[in-house]
Amino acid sequence: ALDVPFPSTLEAEIARGSLAPDAEPHRGAVRKELTVSGSLLAVRWRAEDSRLLRISIVNFLDQLALVMRTLQRFGPPVSR
Amino acid sequence: MPAVLGFEGSANKIGVGVVRDGKVLANPRRTYVTPPGTGFLPGDTARHHRAVILDLLQEALMEAGLTSQDIDCIAYTKGPGMGAPLVSVAVVARTVAQLWNKPLLGVNHCIGHIEMGRLITGATSPTVLYVSGGNTQVIAYSERRYRIFGETIDIAVGNCLDRFARVLKISNDPSPGYNIEQMAKRGKKLVELPYTVKGMDVSFSGILSFIEDVAQRMLATGECTPEDLCFSLQETVFAMLVEITERAMAHCGSHEALIVGGVGCNMRLQEMMETMCQERGARLFATDERFCIDNGAMIAQAGWEMFRAGHRTPLSESGVTQRYRTDEVEVTWRD
């Protein structure tokens, strides 16, 4: 379980929009759920295999870091 | 006049391009090169892409002289390709699409190559030979689909060349295929290799096993040089590609051939295809290394066509996919 703070709800939702669509490899061995509550991105993992879980978490953190760098460098979000 | 931003990173090249109304406004690219004797692995490749993609994005906008507001649509490679690299690029595309509130378009990588080939060369309805490290297909357009007339039944021709380069520890800079091409020019002896055309299709994994074996034996005895092997491999696999392209052209009654994909940069392949085309009274089209090697602008160009035809990719459907057949896409922008 991981809770990631963002400067605003909108940015947390953008992060969710960017990180949720790609399927986990190894069909179904690891399940990941992303939800936004307030300005937090909440990530919950469910897995049987600890090695696959570790790999999923490490990969997620790498992609999350990229999203955060993108938000910092090309944000803030335009008004809508 | 829509301006489209395109992101590509399905293999070891990462590129960001900007296209507006048939003009390429920017197309910076970086290549992840591994030491001789090695190939590129997904995790390391993704790490490379993540490290440079934001700089490339900035470069592309500056070169195009545009701001984020001037961009109408964000296109990215949905597939096919390597998983982690595809994801690394897709998350950035999704993030900027949401940040700037622009529509998102997932593009088929192969179609990106075809649409850029059509744009740059002006070929109207060619038989396309798409040859790269990851793909080998003969494609022709018919009734709203890019239909696959022939393809490799195992590995891509570029994969065969790249893996052979590893055996000889040929440098991967700028690409193994380029270095094989230079060495082949100095080859003198033709070593007989299996020739494996299967009807409309081709096979390369047997040739690779064979030449890996031959390389060990013949180089030890001095029976031939590495240059001879490079020459022999090129002559064999390229002849096979010419054959299946010609077969498709004969079936379609086609007078145009277009080569796209990284292996399309090879001048010997272009020469052999030109000979075949001349014999048939057909015209050969090819692009230079800016566009035959994977690049962002080709994704932007395909995205531009798709955007104008009304395609959109909702976030929920924007996941990447390692397998994505060229004929899965409905080509509504052509009749």
Coordinates of C-alpha atoms in Angstrom, one line a residue, chain B residues 51-329:
Chain B
A51 CA 16.0 9.9 -18.5
V52 CA 15.8 11.8 -21.8
I53 CA 12.2 12.1 -22.8
L54 CA 11.4 15.3 -21.0
D55 CA 14.4 17.0 -22.6
L56 CA 13.4 15.7 -26.0
L57 CA 9.9 17.1 -25.5
Q58 CA 11.3 20.5 -24.6
E59 CA 13.6 20.3 -27.6
A60 CA 10.8 19.4 -30.0
L61 CA 8.6 22.3 -28.9
M62 CA 11.5 24.8 -29.1
E63 CA 12.6 23.5 -32.6
A64 CA 9.0 23.8 -33.8
G65 CA 8.7 27.2 -32.3
L66 CA 5.4 26.2 -30.6
T67 CA 4.0 26.3 -27.1
S68 CA 1.8 23.7 -25.6
Q69 CA -1.2 25.8 -26.5
D70 CA -0.4 25.5 -30.2
I71 CA -0.6 21.7 -30.1
D72 CA -3.9 20.2 -31.0
C73 CA -3.4 16.6 -30.3
I74 CA -0.9 14.3 -28.4
A75 CA -0.1 11.1 -30.3
Y76 CA 2.0 8.2 -28.9
T77 CA 2.9 4.7 -29.8
K78 CA 0.3 2.3 -28.4
G79 CA 2.2 -0.7 -29.8
P80 CA 3.6 -3.0 -30.9
G81 CA 6.9 -3.0 -29.1
M82 CA 8.7 -3.7 -25.8
G83 CA 6.5 -3.3 -22.7
A84 CA 8.5 -1.1 -20.3
P85 CA 9.7 1.3 -23.0
L86 CA 6.2 1.7 -24.4
V87 CA 4.8 2.4 -20.9
S88 CA 7.5 5.0 -20.1
V89 CA 6.6 7.0 -23.2
A90 CA 2.8 6.5 -22.9
V91 CA 2.7 7.9 -19.3
V92 CA 4.4 11.1 -20.4
A93 CA 2.0 11.5 -23.4
R94 CA -1.0 10.9 -21.1
T95 CA 0.3 13.4 -18.5
V96 CA 0.9 16.2 -20.9
A97 CA -2.4 15.5 -22.7
Q98 CA -4.2 15.9 -19.3
L99 CA -2.0 18.9 -18.2
W100 CA -2.7 20.8 -21.4
N101 CA -6.2 19.4 -21.8
K102 CA -5.6 18.0 -25.3
P103 CA -7.0 14.9 -27.0
L104 CA -4.9 11.8 -26.9
L105 CA -4.3 9.3 -29.8
G106 CA -2.8 5.9 -29.6
V107 CA -1.0 5.1 -32.8
N108 CA 0.1 1.7 -34.3
H109 CA 3.9 1.9 -34.8
C110 CA 3.8 0.1 -38.2
I111 CA 1.2 2.5 -39.5
G112 CA 3.4 5.4 -38.3
H113 CA 6.1 4.1 -40.6
I114 CA 3.7 3.8 -43.5
E115 CA 2.1 7.2 -43.1
M116 CA 5.5 8.9 -42.9
G117 CA 6.7 7.0 -45.9
R118 CA 3.7 8.1 -47.9
L119 CA 4.1 11.7 -46.8
I120 CA 7.8 12.0 -47.5
T121 CA 7.9 10.1 -50.8
G122 CA 4.4 11.0 -52.2
A123 CA 3.8 7.4 -53.2
T124 CA 0.1 7.0 -53.9
S125 CA -0.7 3.3 -53.2
P126 CA 2.5 1.4 -52.9
T127 CA 3.2 -2.2 -51.8
V128 CA 5.1 -1.5 -48.6
L129 CA 8.0 -3.5 -47.4
Y130 CA 8.3 -2.8 -43.6
V131 CA 11.6 -4.1 -42.3
S132 CA 13.1 -3.3 -38.9
G133 CA 14.6 -4.9 -35.9
G134 CA 11.2 -5.8 -34.6
N135 CA 9.0 -6.2 -37.7
T136 CA 9.1 -7.7 -41.1
Q137 CA 5.9 -7.4 -43.2
V138 CA 4.8 -6.8 -46.7
I139 CA 1.7 -4.6 -46.6
A140 CA -0.7 -3.2 -49.1
Y141 CA -3.7 -0.9 -48.5
S142 CA -7.1 -2.2 -49.4
E143 CA -10.6 -1.2 -48.3
R144 CA -9.9 0.7 -45.1
R145 CA -7.1 -1.7 -43.9
Y146 CA -3.4 -2.0 -44.2
R147 CA -3.4 -5.7 -45.1
I148 CA -0.5 -8.0 -44.4
F149 CA 0.3 -9.9 -47.5
G150 CA 3.5 -11.6 -46.2
E151 CA 5.6 -11.5 -43.1
T152 CA 8.2 -13.3 -41.1
I153 CA 7.0 -16.4 -39.4
D154 CA 9.6 -16.1 -36.6
I155 CA 12.0 -13.2 -36.1
A156 CA 12.4 -9.9 -38.0
V157 CA 15.1 -9.5 -40.5
G158 CA 16.7 -6.7 -38.4
N159 CA 16.6 -9.0 -35.4
C160 CA 18.5 -11.6 -37.4
L161 CA 21.1 -9.0 -38.4
D162 CA 21.4 -7.5 -34.9
R163 CA 21.9 -10.8 -33.3
F164 CA 24.5 -11.9 -35.8
A165 CA 26.3 -8.6 -35.1
R166 CA 26.5 -9.7 -31.5
V167 CA 28.3 -12.9 -32.4
L168 CA 31.0 -11.0 -34.2
K169 CA 31.0 -8.3 -31.5
I170 CA 30.3 -5.7 -34.1
S171 CA 29.7 -2.2 -32.6
N172 CA 26.1 -1.2 -32.0
D173 CA 27.0 2.5 -32.7
P174 CA 25.1 4.0 -34.5
S175 CA 23.3 0.7 -35.1
P176 CA 24.5 -2.9 -35.7
G177 CA 22.8 -3.0 -39.1
Y178 CA 24.7 0.0 -40.3
N179 CA 28.0 -1.5 -39.3
I180 CA 27.1 -4.8 -41.0
E181 CA 26.3 -2.9 -44.1
Q182 CA 29.8 -1.2 -44.1
M183 CA 31.6 -4.5 -43.5
A184 CA 29.5 -6.2 -46.3
K185 CA 30.9 -3.7 -48.8
R186 CA 34.3 -5.2 -48.2
G187 CA 33.1 -8.8 -48.4
K188 CA 34.4 -10.9 -51.4
K189 CA 33.2 -14.4 -50.9
L190 CA 29.6 -15.6 -51.0
V191 CA 29.0 -18.2 -48.3
E192 CA 26.0 -20.3 -49.1
L193 CA 23.3 -19.9 -46.5
P194 CA 19.8 -21.4 -46.2
Y195 CA 17.2 -19.5 -48.3
T196 CA 13.9 -19.7 -46.5
V197 CA 11.0 -18.1 -48.3
K198 CA 7.8 -19.8 -47.4
G199 CA 5.3 -18.8 -50.1
M200 CA 4.3 -15.2 -49.2
D201 CA 6.2 -15.4 -45.9
V202 CA 9.8 -15.6 -44.8
S203 CA 11.7 -17.2 -41.9
F204 CA 15.0 -16.0 -40.4
S205 CA 15.6 -18.0 -37.2
G206 CA 17.1 -20.9 -39.1
I207 CA 19.4 -18.7 -41.1
L208 CA 20.6 -17.1 -37.8
S209 CA 21.3 -20.5 -36.2
F210 CA 23.1 -21.6 -39.3
I211 CA 25.3 -18.5 -39.7
E212 CA 26.1 -18.4 -35.9
D213 CA 27.4 -21.9 -36.3
V214 CA 29.2 -21.2 -39.6
A215 CA 30.8 -18.1 -38.1
Q216 CA 32.4 -20.1 -35.3
R217 CA 33.8 -22.8 -37.7
M218 CA 34.9 -20.7 -40.7
L219 CA 36.5 -17.8 -38.8
A220 CA 38.5 -20.4 -36.8
T221 CA 39.8 -22.0 -40.0
G222 CA 40.2 -18.8 -41.8
E223 CA 37.9 -20.1 -44.6
C224 CA 36.2 -16.7 -44.8
T225 CA 36.3 -13.3 -43.2
P226 CA 33.7 -11.5 -41.1
E227 CA 33.2 -9.2 -44.0
D228 CA 32.4 -12.2 -46.2
L229 CA 29.8 -13.4 -43.7
C230 CA 28.2 -9.9 -43.5
F231 CA 28.0 -9.8 -47.3
S232 CA 26.6 -13.3 -47.5
L233 CA 23.9 -12.7 -44.9
Q234 CA 22.8 -9.5 -46.5
E235 CA 22.6 -10.9 -50.0
T236 CA 20.6 -13.9 -48.8
V237 CA 18.1 -12.2 -46.6
F238 CA 17.6 -9.2 -48.9
A239 CA 17.0 -11.5 -51.9
M240 CA 14.3 -13.2 -49.8
L241 CA 12.7 -9.8 -49.0
V242 CA 12.8 -8.8 -52.6
E243 CA 11.1 -12.1 -53.6
I244 CA 8.1 -11.7 -51.2
T245 CA 7.7 -8.1 -52.1
E246 CA 7.6 -8.9 -55.8
R247 CA 5.1 -11.7 -55.2
A248 CA 2.8 -9.3 -53.4
M249 CA 3.2 -6.7 -56.2
A250 CA 2.4 -9.3 -58.8
H251 CA -0.8 -10.3 -56.9
C252 CA -1.9 -6.7 -56.5
G253 CA -0.8 -5.5 -59.9
S254 CA 1.1 -2.8 -58.1
H255 CA 3.5 -0.2 -59.8
E256 CA 4.9 1.3 -56.7
A257 CA 7.0 -0.1 -53.8
L258 CA 7.9 1.7 -50.6
I259 CA 10.5 0.6 -48.1
V260 CA 10.0 1.7 -44.5
G261 CA 11.6 0.7 -41.2
G262 CA 15.2 0.9 -40.0
V263 CA 16.5 -1.9 -42.3
G264 CA 15.1 0.3 -45.1
C265 CA 18.1 2.6 -44.7
N266 CA 20.3 -0.1 -46.1
M267 CA 21.6 0.9 -49.6
R268 CA 22.2 -2.6 -50.7
L269 CA 18.5 -3.5 -50.0
Q270 CA 17.4 -0.4 -51.8
E271 CA 19.6 -1.3 -54.8
M272 CA 18.2 -4.9 -55.0
M273 CA 14.7 -3.6 -54.7
E274 CA 15.3 -1.0 -57.4
T275 CA 16.6 -3.8 -59.8
M276 CA 13.4 -5.8 -59.2
C277 CA 11.2 -2.7 -59.6
Q278 CA 12.9 -1.7 -62.9
E279 CA 12.4 -5.2 -64.2
R280 CA 8.7 -4.9 -63.5
G281 CA 8.3 -1.3 -64.7
A282 CA 7.5 -0.2 -61.1
R283 CA 8.8 2.7 -59.1
L284 CA 10.7 2.4 -55.8
F285 CA 10.3 4.8 -52.9
A286 CA 12.4 5.0 -49.8
T287 CA 13.1 7.6 -47.1
D288 CA 16.4 8.6 -45.5
E289 CA 17.6 7.7 -42.0
R290 CA 15.7 10.6 -40.4
F291 CA 12.4 8.8 -41.2
C292 CA 13.1 5.1 -41.8
I293 CA 14.6 4.7 -38.4
D294 CA 11.9 5.0 -35.6
N295 CA 11.1 8.6 -34.9
G296 CA 8.5 10.8 -33.2
A297 CA 7.3 12.6 -36.3
M298 CA 6.0 9.5 -37.9
I299 CA 3.8 8.9 -34.9
A300 CA 2.7 12.6 -35.1
Q301 CA 1.9 12.2 -38.8
A302 CA -0.2 9.1 -38.4
G303 CA -1.8 10.8 -35.5
W304 CA -2.5 13.8 -37.7
E305 CA -4.3 11.6 -40.2
M306 CA -6.3 9.9 -37.5
F307 CA -7.1 13.1 -35.7
R308 CA -8.5 14.7 -38.8
A309 CA -10.6 11.5 -39.4
G310 CA -12.1 11.8 -36.0
H311 CA -10.2 9.1 -34.0
R312 CA -9.7 9.7 -30.3
T313 CA -8.2 7.5 -27.6
P314 CA -10.0 7.8 -24.2
L315 CA -7.6 7.4 -21.3
S316 CA -9.3 4.2 -20.2
E317 CA -8.5 2.7 -23.6
S318 CA -5.0 4.1 -23.8
G319 CA -3.1 1.1 -22.4
V320 CA 0.0 0.0 -24.4
T321 CA 0.1 -3.4 -26.1
Q322 CA 3.2 -5.4 -27.1
R323 CA 1.2 -7.2 -29.9
Y324 CA -0.7 -4.9 -32.2
R325 CA -1.3 -6.1 -35.8
T326 CA -1.1 -3.6 -38.6
D327 CA -4.5 -4.8 -39.9
E328 CA -6.3 -4.2 -36.6
V329 CA -6.7 -0.5 -37.3

